[in-house]
Tab-separated table of C-alpha atoms and ligand atoms in Angstrom:
chain	number	residue	atom	x	y	z
K	1043	MET	CA	18.233	-17.499	2.024
K	1044	LYS	CA	17.195	-15.345	4.563
K	1045	SER	CA	16.702	-16.682	8.198
K	1046	PHE	CA	13.666	-16.206	9.941
K	1047	VAL	CA	12.393	-16.342	13.422
K	1048	ILE	CA	9.347	-18.184	13.856
K	1049	VAL	CA	7.398	-15.962	16.712
K	1050	SER	CA	4.164	-17.351	16.405
K	1051	ILE	CA	2.257	-20.335	15.381
K	1052	ILE	CA	-1.350	-19.517	14.679
K	1053	VAL	CA	-3.399	-23.126	14.436
K	1054	ILE	CA	-6.302	-22.597	12.314
K	1055	LEU	CA	-9.323	-24.326	14.057
K	1056	THR	CA	-10.392	-27.707	12.752
K	1057	LEU	CA	-13.194	-28.000	10.477
K	1058	LEU	CA	-15.286	-28.890	13.346
K	1059	LEU	CA	-14.619	-25.517	14.851
K	1060	ALA	CA	-14.524	-23.449	12.029
K	1061	PRO	CA	-18.424	-22.865	11.532
K	1062	LEU	CA	-18.453	-21.957	15.242
K	1063	MET	CA	-15.578	-19.409	14.623
K	1064	SER	CA	-17.280	-17.910	11.636
K	1065	SER	CA	-20.450	-17.181	13.342
K	1066	CYS	CA	-18.698	-15.442	16.290
K	1067	GLN	CA	-18.083	-11.502	16.297
K	1068	PRO	CA	-15.010	-10.393	18.060
K	1069	GLU	CA	-15.996	-9.877	21.753
K	1070	PRO	CA	-16.733	-6.191	22.053
K	1071	THR	CA	-15.741	-6.218	25.933
K	1072	GLN	CA	-12.274	-7.733	24.851
K	1073	LEU	CA	-9.774	-4.963	24.796
K	1074	PRO	CA	-7.547	-5.398	21.635
K	1075	PRO	CA	-3.873	-5.431	22.148
K	1076	THR	CA	-1.964	-2.203	22.272
K	1077	PRO	CA	0.576	-2.359	19.299
K	1078	THR	CA	2.569	-0.178	21.302
K	1079	SER	CA	3.089	-1.705	24.553
K	1080	THR	CA	3.915	-5.286	23.995
K	1081	PRO	CA	5.030	-7.714	21.244
K	1082	MET	CA	1.763	-8.653	19.659
K	1083	LEU	CA	2.992	-12.205	19.381
K	1084	THR	CA	4.126	-14.497	21.916
K	1085	PRO	CA	6.061	-17.739	21.198
K	1086	THR	CA	3.763	-20.603	21.525
K	1087	PRO	CA	5.047	-23.396	23.758
K	1088	THR	CA	3.402	-25.996	21.280
K	1089	PRO	CA	5.781	-27.753	18.876
K	1090	SER	CA	5.099	-26.745	15.359
K	1091	LEU	CA	5.301	-30.509	13.833
K	1092	THR	CA	2.568	-32.140	15.789
K	1093	SER	CA	0.700	-32.559	12.590
K	1094	THR	CA	1.755	-34.457	9.787
K	1095	PRO	CA	3.596	-32.044	7.719
K	1096	ALA	CA	1.658	-31.445	4.525
K	1097	ALA	CA	3.007	-32.286	1.091
K	1098	THR	CA	2.564	-29.027	-0.360
K	1099	GLU	CA	3.303	-25.703	1.606
K	1100	LEU	CA	3.070	-22.195	0.085
K	1101	GLU	CA	4.850	-19.467	1.508
K	1102	VAL	CA	3.746	-15.928	0.760
K	1103	HIS	CA	6.536	-13.205	1.406
K	1104	PHE	CA	5.433	-9.749	2.001
K	1105	ILE	CA	8.993	-8.422	1.077
K	1106	ASP	CA	10.139	-5.227	2.947
K	1107	VAL	CA	10.698	-2.885	0.072
K	1108	GLY	CA	10.292	0.402	2.032
K	1109	GLN	CA	7.293	2.412	0.626
K	1110	GLY	CA	5.665	0.105	-1.683
K	1111	ASP	CA	4.253	-3.337	-2.240
K	1112	ALA	CA	6.141	-6.673	-3.075
K	1113	ILE	CA	4.465	-9.940	-2.637
K	1114	LEU	CA	6.135	-13.414	-3.626
K	1115	PHE	CA	4.025	-16.811	-3.613
K	1116	ASP	CA	6.321	-19.648	-3.581
K	1117	LEU	CA	4.817	-23.011	-3.942
K	1118	GLN	CA	7.368	-25.625	-4.641
K	1119	ASP	CA	8.857	-24.453	-8.194
K	1120	ILE	CA	5.968	-21.925	-9.048
K	1121	GLU	CA	6.362	-18.405	-8.162
K	1122	VAL	CA	4.265	-15.491	-8.387
K	1123	LEU	CA	4.872	-12.011	-7.840
K	1124	ILE	CA	2.335	-9.044	-6.977
K	1125	ASP	CA	4.197	-5.887	-7.621
K	1126	GLY	CA	8.091	-4.998	-7.001
K	1127	GLY	CA	8.126	-1.824	-5.146
K	1128	ASP	CA	9.904	1.057	-6.586
K	1129	ARG	CA	13.214	1.267	-8.766
K	1130	THR	CA	15.318	1.189	-5.602
K	1131	SER	CA	13.359	-1.638	-3.853
K	1132	GLY	CA	16.356	-4.387	-4.265
K	1133	VAL	CA	13.682	-7.036	-4.894
K	1134	VAL	CA	15.563	-8.790	-7.028
K	1135	SER	CA	18.055	-9.959	-4.612
K	1136	TYR	CA	15.394	-11.252	-2.586
K	1137	LEU	CA	13.670	-13.076	-5.454
K	1138	LYS	CA	16.801	-14.878	-6.152
K	1139	GLY	CA	16.580	-16.770	-3.133
K	1140	TYR	CA	13.445	-18.219	-3.753
K	1141	VAL	CA	12.644	-18.272	-7.646
K	1142	ASP	CA	13.403	-21.531	-9.416
K	1143	GLY	CA	14.108	-20.730	-13.021
K	1144	ALA	CA	11.108	-18.714	-14.443
K	1145	LEU	CA	8.635	-16.614	-12.620
K	1146	GLU	CA	5.237	-17.978	-13.708
K	1147	VAL	CA	3.257	-14.821	-13.197
K	1148	MET	CA	3.764	-11.258	-12.729
K	1149	ILE	CA	0.991	-9.231	-11.386
K	1150	ALA	CA	1.130	-5.119	-11.677
K	1151	THR	CA	-1.645	-3.935	-9.487
K	1152	HIS	CA	-1.784	-0.460	-10.972
K	1153	PRO	CA	0.850	1.917	-12.493
K	1154	HIS	CA	2.329	3.926	-9.737
K	1155	ALA	CA	6.083	3.806	-9.332
K	1156	ASP	CA	6.033	2.498	-5.736
K	1157	HIS	CA	4.568	-1.036	-7.220
K	1158	ILE	CA	5.882	-1.161	-10.882
K	1159	GLY	CA	9.269	0.522	-10.566
K	1160	GLY	CA	10.849	-2.557	-9.279
K	1161	LEU	CA	9.364	-4.896	-11.645
K	1162	ILE	CA	11.523	-3.268	-14.431
K	1163	ASP	CA	14.703	-5.038	-12.982
K	1164	VAL	CA	12.604	-8.192	-12.191
K	1165	LEU	CA	11.938	-8.313	-15.667
K	1166	ALA	CA	15.292	-7.926	-16.610
K	1167	ALA	CA	16.632	-10.528	-14.270
K	1168	PHE	CA	14.024	-13.363	-14.774
K	1169	GLU	CA	12.064	-14.997	-17.544
K	1170	VAL	CA	8.321	-14.190	-16.602
K	1171	LYS	CA	5.733	-16.503	-18.460
K	1172	GLN	CA	2.484	-14.370	-17.601
K	1173	ILE	CA	2.075	-10.547	-16.873
K	1174	TRP	CA	-1.198	-9.314	-15.806
K	1175	HIS	CA	-1.753	-5.406	-15.423
K	1176	ASN	CA	-4.851	-3.575	-14.984
K	1177	GLY	CA	-4.930	-1.735	-18.329
K	1178	ASP	CA	-4.335	1.738	-16.552
K	1179	THR	CA	-1.624	4.212	-17.795
K	1180	ALA	CA	0.518	6.953	-16.592
K	1181	THR	CA	2.476	9.668	-18.045
K	1182	SER	CA	5.736	8.893	-15.679
K	1183	LYS	CA	9.050	7.325	-17.364
K	1184	THR	CA	8.870	4.565	-14.562
K	1185	TYR	CA	5.549	3.433	-16.356
K	1186	SER	CA	6.892	3.762	-20.277
K	1187	ASP	CA	10.196	2.108	-18.768
K	1188	PHE	CA	8.182	-0.729	-17.395
K	1189	MET	CA	5.817	-1.118	-20.416
K	1190	SER	CA	8.850	-1.417	-22.476
K	1191	ALA	CA	10.273	-3.931	-20.414
K	1192	VAL	CA	7.055	-5.995	-20.458
K	1193	ASN	CA	6.794	-5.597	-24.363
K	1194	ALA	CA	10.308	-6.973	-24.402
K	1195	GLU	CA	9.475	-10.032	-22.444
K	1196	LYS	CA	8.154	-13.054	-24.375
K	1197	ALA	CA	5.370	-13.424	-21.890
K	1198	LYS	CA	1.592	-13.678	-22.298
K	1199	VAL	CA	0.427	-10.242	-21.401
K	1200	SER	CA	-3.440	-9.760	-20.189
K	1201	VAL	CA	-5.368	-6.974	-18.615
K	1202	ALA	CA	-7.206	-8.215	-15.399
K	1203	THR	CA	-10.647	-7.122	-14.829
K	1204	GLY	CA	-13.268	-8.367	-12.133
K	1205	GLY	CA	-14.189	-11.969	-12.866
K	1206	ASN	CA	-10.960	-12.890	-14.318
K	1207	VAL	CA	-8.820	-15.967	-12.903
K	1208	ILE	CA	-5.206	-15.926	-12.930
K	1209	GLU	CA	-3.840	-19.432	-12.642
K	1210	ALA	CA	-0.480	-20.667	-12.010
K	1211	ASP	CA	-0.102	-24.368	-11.250
K	1212	GLY	CA	-2.007	-25.136	-7.951
K	1213	LEU	CA	-2.501	-21.371	-7.193
K	1214	SER	CA	-5.623	-19.440	-8.494
K	1215	PHE	CA	-6.274	-15.858	-7.777
K	1216	LYS	CA	-9.704	-14.520	-8.154
K	1217	VAL	CA	-9.870	-10.766	-9.649
K	1218	LEU	CA	-12.102	-8.626	-7.705
K	1219	ASN	CA	-11.489	-5.185	-8.888
K	1220	PRO	CA	-11.478	-3.251	-10.974
K	1221	ALA	CA	-14.716	-3.672	-12.796
K	1222	ASN	CA	-13.924	-0.951	-15.038
K	1223	LEU	CA	-11.352	1.596	-15.002
K	1224	LYS	CA	-12.065	4.941	-13.516
K	1225	GLU	CA	-10.183	8.245	-12.891
K	1226	SER	CA	-8.502	7.154	-9.631
K	1227	THR	CA	-5.465	5.105	-10.406
K	1228	ASN	CA	-5.437	3.858	-6.859
K	1229	ASN	CA	-8.981	2.559	-7.092
K	1230	ASN	CA	-8.343	0.608	-10.307
K	1231	SER	CA	-5.584	-1.704	-8.507
K	1232	ILE	CA	-6.027	-5.303	-9.126
K	1233	VAL	CA	-7.489	-6.906	-5.941
K	1234	LEU	CA	-7.035	-10.716	-5.480
K	1235	HIS	CA	-8.384	-13.255	-3.437
K	1236	LEU	CA	-6.588	-16.415	-2.983
K	1237	ALA	CA	-8.209	-19.273	-1.517
K	1238	PHE	CA	-5.375	-22.142	-0.490
K	1239	GLY	CA	-7.112	-24.933	0.985
K	1240	GLU	CA	-9.031	-23.292	3.993
K	1241	ILE	CA	-7.112	-20.434	4.190
K	1242	ASP	CA	-8.012	-17.260	2.334
K	1243	PHE	CA	-5.984	-14.268	1.504
K	1244	LEU	CA	-6.722	-10.670	-0.111
K	1245	PHE	CA	-4.401	-8.488	-1.765
K	1246	THR	CA	-5.733	-5.138	-2.435
K	1247	GLY	CA	-3.008	-3.248	-3.945
K	1248	ASP	CA	-3.783	0.469	-3.338
K	1249	ALA	CA	-7.467	0.211	-3.551
K	1250	GLU	CA	-9.230	2.538	-1.425
K	1251	ARG	CA	-12.462	3.106	0.096
K	1252	GLU	CA	-14.296	3.854	-3.352
K	1253	ALA	CA	-13.147	0.612	-4.894
K	1254	GLU	CA	-13.984	-1.289	-1.661
K	1255	GLY	CA	-17.527	0.105	-1.846
K	1256	VAL	CA	-17.739	-0.829	-5.458
K	1257	MET	CA	-16.734	-4.657	-4.677
K	1258	LEU	CA	-19.006	-4.971	-1.613
K	1259	ILE	CA	-22.213	-4.541	-3.803
K	1260	ALA	CA	-20.898	-6.605	-6.679
K	1261	SER	CA	-23.142	-9.590	-5.893
K	1262	ASP	CA	-21.509	-11.805	-8.595
K	1263	MET	CA	-18.130	-11.666	-6.983
K	1264	PRO	CA	-18.766	-11.552	-3.176
K	1265	VAL	CA	-15.810	-10.217	-1.057
K	1266	PRO	CA	-14.774	-13.319	0.936
K	1267	ASP	CA	-14.038	-13.565	4.895
K	1268	VAL	CA	-10.358	-14.206	4.974
K	1269	GLU	CA	-7.693	-14.973	7.420
K	1270	ILE	CA	-5.010	-13.017	5.930
K	1271	LEU	CA	-5.655	-9.353	4.595
K	1272	LYS	CA	-3.089	-7.215	2.620
K	1273	VAL	CA	-4.294	-3.909	3.793
K	1274	GLY	CA	-4.787	-1.266	1.312
K	1275	HIS	CA	-3.027	1.544	0.040
K	1276	HIS	CA	0.108	1.062	2.866
K	1277	GLY	CA	-2.343	1.483	5.709
K	1278	SER	CA	-3.708	4.728	4.566
K	1279	LYS	CA	-7.174	5.754	6.074
K	1280	THR	CA	-8.192	6.701	2.701
K	1281	ALA	CA	-8.472	2.714	2.394
K	1282	SER	CA	-9.662	-0.020	4.966
K	1283	SER	CA	-13.567	1.357	5.607
K	1284	ALA	CA	-15.302	-0.285	8.504
K	1285	ASP	CA	-17.395	-1.994	5.919
K	1286	PHE	CA	-14.734	-3.575	4.141
K	1287	LEU	CA	-12.948	-4.736	7.278
K	1288	ALA	CA	-16.283	-6.073	8.838
K	1289	VAL	CA	-16.775	-8.475	5.773
K	1290	THR	CA	-13.033	-9.535	5.089
K	1291	SER	CA	-12.951	-9.721	9.022
K	1292	PRO	CA	-9.294	-10.745	8.839
K	1293	GLU	CA	-7.196	-12.723	11.599
K	1294	VAL	CA	-4.053	-11.182	10.535
K	1295	ALA	CA	-3.779	-7.773	8.761
K	1296	ILE	CA	-0.374	-6.820	7.075
K	1297	TYR	CA	0.264	-3.335	5.722
K	1298	MET	CA	3.523	-2.442	3.715
K	1299	ALA	CA	4.791	0.833	4.273
K	1300	GLY	CA	8.258	2.539	4.717
K	1301	GLY	CA	9.533	3.242	7.985
K	1302	GLY	CA	9.150	7.026	8.841
K	1303	ASN	CA	7.375	7.352	5.467
K	1304	THR	CA	6.001	11.037	4.822
K	1305	TYR	CA	2.654	9.989	4.146
K	1306	GLY	CA	2.240	8.835	7.831
K	1307	HIS	CA	1.499	5.366	6.731
K	1308	PRO	CA	-0.024	3.488	8.538
K	1309	HIS	CA	-2.642	5.863	9.714
K	1310	GLU	CA	-3.846	5.596	13.541
K	1311	GLU	CA	-7.439	5.388	12.139
K	1312	THR	CA	-6.708	2.337	9.937
K	1313	ILE	CA	-4.770	0.704	12.908
K	1314	GLN	CA	-7.825	1.322	15.052
K	1315	ALA	CA	-10.251	-0.030	12.535
K	1316	LEU	CA	-8.353	-3.218	12.103
K	1317	LEU	CA	-7.874	-3.789	16.049
K	1318	ALA	CA	-11.767	-3.177	16.100
K	1319	VAL	CA	-12.443	-6.312	13.914
K	1320	GLY	CA	-10.009	-8.354	16.040
K	1321	ALA	CA	-7.116	-8.318	13.323
K	1322	GLU	CA	-3.477	-8.842	14.438
K	1323	ILE	CA	-1.525	-6.104	12.788
K	1324	PHE	CA	1.976	-6.514	11.201
K	1325	GLY	CA	4.023	-4.139	9.030
K	1326	THR	CA	7.058	-4.281	6.917
K	1327	ASP	CA	8.242	-0.929	8.556
K	1328	ALA	CA	8.107	-2.664	11.929
K	1329	HIS	CA	8.821	-6.327	10.764
K	1330	SER	CA	10.781	-6.066	7.727
K	1331	ASN	CA	9.998	-9.277	5.513
K	1332	ILE	CA	6.990	-11.048	6.720
K	1333	VAL	CA	6.446	-14.798	5.622
K	1334	ILE	CA	3.019	-16.625	6.014
K	1335	THR	CA	3.552	-20.406	5.477
K	1336	THR	CA	0.408	-22.738	4.995
K	1337	ASP	CA	-0.420	-26.274	4.308
K	1338	GLY	CA	-4.061	-24.943	3.474
K	1339	GLU	CA	-5.295	-26.066	6.978
K	1340	LYS	CA	-3.032	-24.017	9.338
K	1341	TYR	CA	-0.623	-21.025	8.764
K	1342	GLU	CA	2.580	-19.889	10.578
K	1343	LEU	CA	3.695	-16.252	10.626
K	1344	GLN	CA	7.338	-15.534	10.507
K	1345	LEU	CA	8.857	-12.205	11.239
K	1346	GLU	CA	12.410	-11.226	10.228
K	1347	THR	CA	12.469	-8.550	12.877
K	1348	THR	CA	10.849	-9.588	15.941
K	1349	ALA	CA	11.569	-6.333	17.879
K	1350	PRO	CA	8.500	-4.498	18.103
K	1351	THR	CA	8.795	-0.890	16.969
K	1352	PRO	CA	7.917	1.752	19.332
K	1353	THR	CA	4.531	2.468	17.773
K	1354	PRO	CA	2.856	2.201	14.422
K	1355	THR	CA	1.871	5.951	14.709
K	1356	PRO	CA	3.657	8.015	12.024
K	1357	THR	CA	6.478	9.508	13.187
K	1358	PRO	CA	5.565	13.005	11.747
K	1359	THR	CA	2.512	13.069	14.369
K	1360	LEU	CA	5.171	12.515	17.105
K	1361	THR	CA	7.385	15.240	16.478
K	1362	PRO	CA	7.005	17.980	19.104
K	1363	THR	CA	5.380	20.813	17.655
K	1364	PRO	CA	6.467	24.234	18.843
K	1365	THR	CA	3.715	26.694	18.431
K	1366	PRO	CA	3.789	28.601	15.454
K	1367	THR	CA	3.844	32.372	15.963
K	1368	PRO	CA	1.348	34.331	13.205
K	1369	GLU	CA	4.777	36.109	11.904
K	1370	LYS	CA	6.405	32.896	11.034
K	1371	VAL	CA	2.923	31.121	9.689
K	1372	ALA	CA	3.073	33.965	7.191
K	1373	ASN	CA	6.294	32.892	5.732
K	1374	VAL	CA	4.884	29.566	4.712
K	1375	GLN	CA	4.441	30.118	0.962
K	1376	ILE	CA	3.336	27.853	-2.237
K	1377	THR	CA	6.610	28.216	-4.147
K	1378	ARG	CA	6.025	25.808	-6.954
K	1379	ILE	CA	3.325	24.082	-9.086
K	1380	PHE	CA	5.154	21.597	-11.158
K	1381	TYR	CA	3.836	19.612	-14.090
K	1382	ASP	CA	6.067	17.048	-15.806
K	1383	GLY	CA	4.172	17.095	-19.262
K	1384	LEU	CA	6.534	20.168	-19.792
K	1385	VAL	CA	9.858	18.428	-18.379
K	1386	LYS	CA	9.961	15.174	-20.431
K	1387	SER	CA	12.872	13.464	-18.332
K	1388	VAL	CA	11.682	14.366	-14.815
K	1389	GLU	CA	8.990	11.596	-13.492
K	1390	SER	CA	7.216	13.246	-10.883
K	1391	ASP	CA	3.815	14.318	-12.761
K	1392	GLU	CA	2.424	17.109	-10.766
K	1393	TYR	CA	2.812	18.444	-7.496
K	1394	VAL	CA	2.642	21.740	-5.472
K	1395	GLU	CA	5.621	22.636	-3.275
K	1396	ILE	CA	5.461	24.431	-0.133
K	1397	THR	CA	8.317	26.111	1.381
K	1398	ASN	CA	9.109	27.602	5.063
K	1399	LEU	CA	10.585	30.822	3.846
K	1400	GLY	CA	10.792	31.780	7.758
K	1401	THR	CA	12.962	30.990	10.653
K	1402	GLY	CA	11.079	28.831	12.717
K	1403	SER	CA	9.475	25.474	12.326
K	1404	VAL	CA	5.483	25.466	11.540
K	1405	ASP	CA	3.247	22.433	12.103
K	1406	LEU	CA	0.854	22.136	9.088
K	1407	ALA	CA	-1.925	20.276	10.839
K	1408	GLY	CA	-5.118	21.401	9.641
K	1409	TRP	CA	-3.612	23.423	6.931
K	1410	VAL	CA	-5.548	23.170	3.762
K	1411	LEU	CA	-4.483	23.338	0.005
K	1412	LYS	CA	-7.260	24.105	-2.430
K	1413	ASP	CA	-7.672	24.334	-6.204
K	1414	ILE	CA	-9.639	27.445	-6.105
K	1415	SER	CA	-10.210	27.280	-9.945
K	1416	GLU	CA	-12.434	24.155	-9.435
K	1417	GLY	CA	-13.502	24.741	-6.095
K	1418	TYR	CA	-13.561	20.986	-4.890
K	1419	SER	CA	-9.852	19.354	-4.729
K	1420	THR	CA	-8.859	19.871	-1.306
K	1421	PHE	CA	-5.932	18.605	0.582
K	1422	ILE	CA	-6.066	18.825	4.422
K	1423	PHE	CA	-2.523	18.407	5.981
K	1424	PRO	CA	-2.098	16.023	8.663
K	1425	SER	CA	0.482	16.931	11.532
K	1426	TYR	CA	3.579	17.618	9.518
K	1427	VAL	CA	6.337	19.780	11.063
K	1428	LEU	CA	7.848	21.840	8.112
K	1429	GLN	CA	11.211	23.177	9.211
K	1430	PRO	CA	12.770	26.363	8.186
K	1431	GLY	CA	14.246	26.563	4.840
K	1432	LYS	CA	12.640	23.293	3.963
K	1433	SER	CA	9.707	22.238	1.349
K	1434	VAL	CA	7.196	19.375	1.110
K	1435	ARG	CA	5.299	18.198	-1.922
K	1436	VAL	CA	1.577	17.572	-2.375
K	1437	TYR	CA	1.363	15.188	-5.391
K	1438	THR	CA	-1.914	15.312	-7.026
K	1439	ASN	CA	-1.268	12.326	-9.631
K	1440	GLU	CA	1.403	9.772	-9.226
K	1441	ILE	CA	3.134	9.660	-5.886
K	1442	HIS	CA	7.052	9.624	-5.454
K	1443	PRO	CA	7.744	8.406	-2.137
K	1444	GLU	CA	11.377	8.662	-2.900
K	1445	TYR	CA	11.285	12.569	-2.774
K	1446	GLY	CA	8.561	12.428	0.434
K	1447	GLY	CA	5.683	14.477	0.667
K	1448	PHE	CA	1.701	13.668	0.612
K	1449	SER	CA	-0.694	12.731	-1.885
K	1450	PHE	CA	-3.764	14.991	-2.929
K	1451	GLY	CA	-5.545	11.569	-3.347
K	1452	SER	CA	-7.299	12.755	-6.592
K	1453	GLY	CA	-5.271	10.219	-8.962
K	1454	LYS	CA	-5.040	12.751	-11.574
K	1455	ALA	CA	-3.517	16.234	-12.552
K	1456	VAL	CA	-5.380	18.973	-10.650
K	1457	TRP	CA	-3.487	22.076	-11.634
K	1458	ASN	CA	-3.091	21.504	-15.501
K	1459	ASN	CA	-6.433	21.302	-16.340
K	1460	THR	CA	-7.975	24.550	-16.874
K	1461	ASP	CA	-6.525	27.938	-17.462
K	1462	PRO	CA	-5.743	29.969	-15.453
K	1463	ASP	CA	-5.668	27.782	-12.711
K	1464	MET	CA	-4.746	28.665	-8.961
K	1465	ALA	CA	-3.526	26.916	-5.806
K	1466	ALA	CA	-4.102	28.656	-2.414
K	1467	LEU	CA	-2.893	27.729	1.102
K	1468	TYR	CA	-4.689	28.407	4.038
K	1469	ASN	CA	-3.920	27.984	7.654
K	1470	ALA	CA	-5.371	25.979	10.337
K	1471	GLN	CA	-7.471	29.137	11.286
K	1472	GLY	CA	-8.720	29.293	7.881
K	1473	GLN	CA	-6.822	32.300	6.772
K	1474	GLU	CA	-5.240	32.226	3.257
K	1475	VAL	CA	-1.432	32.635	3.429
K	1476	SER	CA	-0.310	32.056	0.016
K	1477	ARG	CA	-1.823	31.917	-3.737
K	1478	LYS	CA	0.020	30.844	-6.977
K	1479	SER	CA	-1.312	30.478	-10.306
K	1480	TYR	CA	-0.303	27.714	-12.647
Z	1208	LIG	ZN1	1.296	2.577	-3.410
């Protein structure tokens, strides 16, 4: 069993005060807490046991699996798991401290390796009674191994779509997304609303702005105002639109990301957007395992690591960036366009590899990678220093955090679709520096 330090008790206002609260917008003049300067929570002097202990308490564990998602619900002897991190997540050893007998429900939000990879070991270690996935497919070995494990399990297997309700004694998850499957794997993520008494949670998988927009206009399933939001797509700016955050209006926002991940998650834009709606922000990169305990009226937040990290700003942007000279810039080349339909045993679907063949480091901020055959697929690099002799990958379909790199965000193969196909790389001044055909 893990021992946690309770660093804060957030008492939900009584029902008398609740309507008053919900009608209030965050004070625009009140400066949000800076996540960098002080710990966001201070120990409360109020004893935690002033109210009558509830008969039934729910624990929601946001498990630190590095760059990936894994969320465990523990309600007495009922356990539900959303995602399992990647294959190296080690989630099984964490679950062993909490799962009594079988796991009632396993939910795979979408078939990316940082969500389903760890579920393969979970299926081997535990009996699972119900399995829900989104019906989307992937070409990776992780996905085929996962589906083999699902099929080998004697579980009830269901595909979740908007309007479904996933039931596990006492826990009822309403499915808000996907309405129907689209090309973008992330946007097909299963999004779940859990209401436990007065406390509302929203779990968004890797749903991005596109899915948020679809959910916001679905009148039959309104997006709820919640106390706790699992921030979409590891805190990427591709998710967490202002409109979506305004409606969900979370008190507590939890993103799940690995420390120093190469995507720069969580993005500063997301942090600012969450602060703008008055959310307190916590991340598994900074706080490791995060547990919320609720009796349905109030909730407590427990952090395994109380020391705040220096900043939620991604490491790459903090790296001192030497000014590249034109001579060095010319040495950054597209060295590979890789597609795994040709190499069966390798997991990565498709990526472009960019290598610094020069002798000085180069900051790729503002550099652009383009599929010029199609003319519309474009990736713009954030600040990222590519050291001499090093390579960085830009994935177009499945993302593999274990190898590092960036995501094109297209959710599909970009280069392996037309013939011939061409990738071009432009520097921050818009000059083409490299071109390679697939
Ligand atoms: Zn993910």
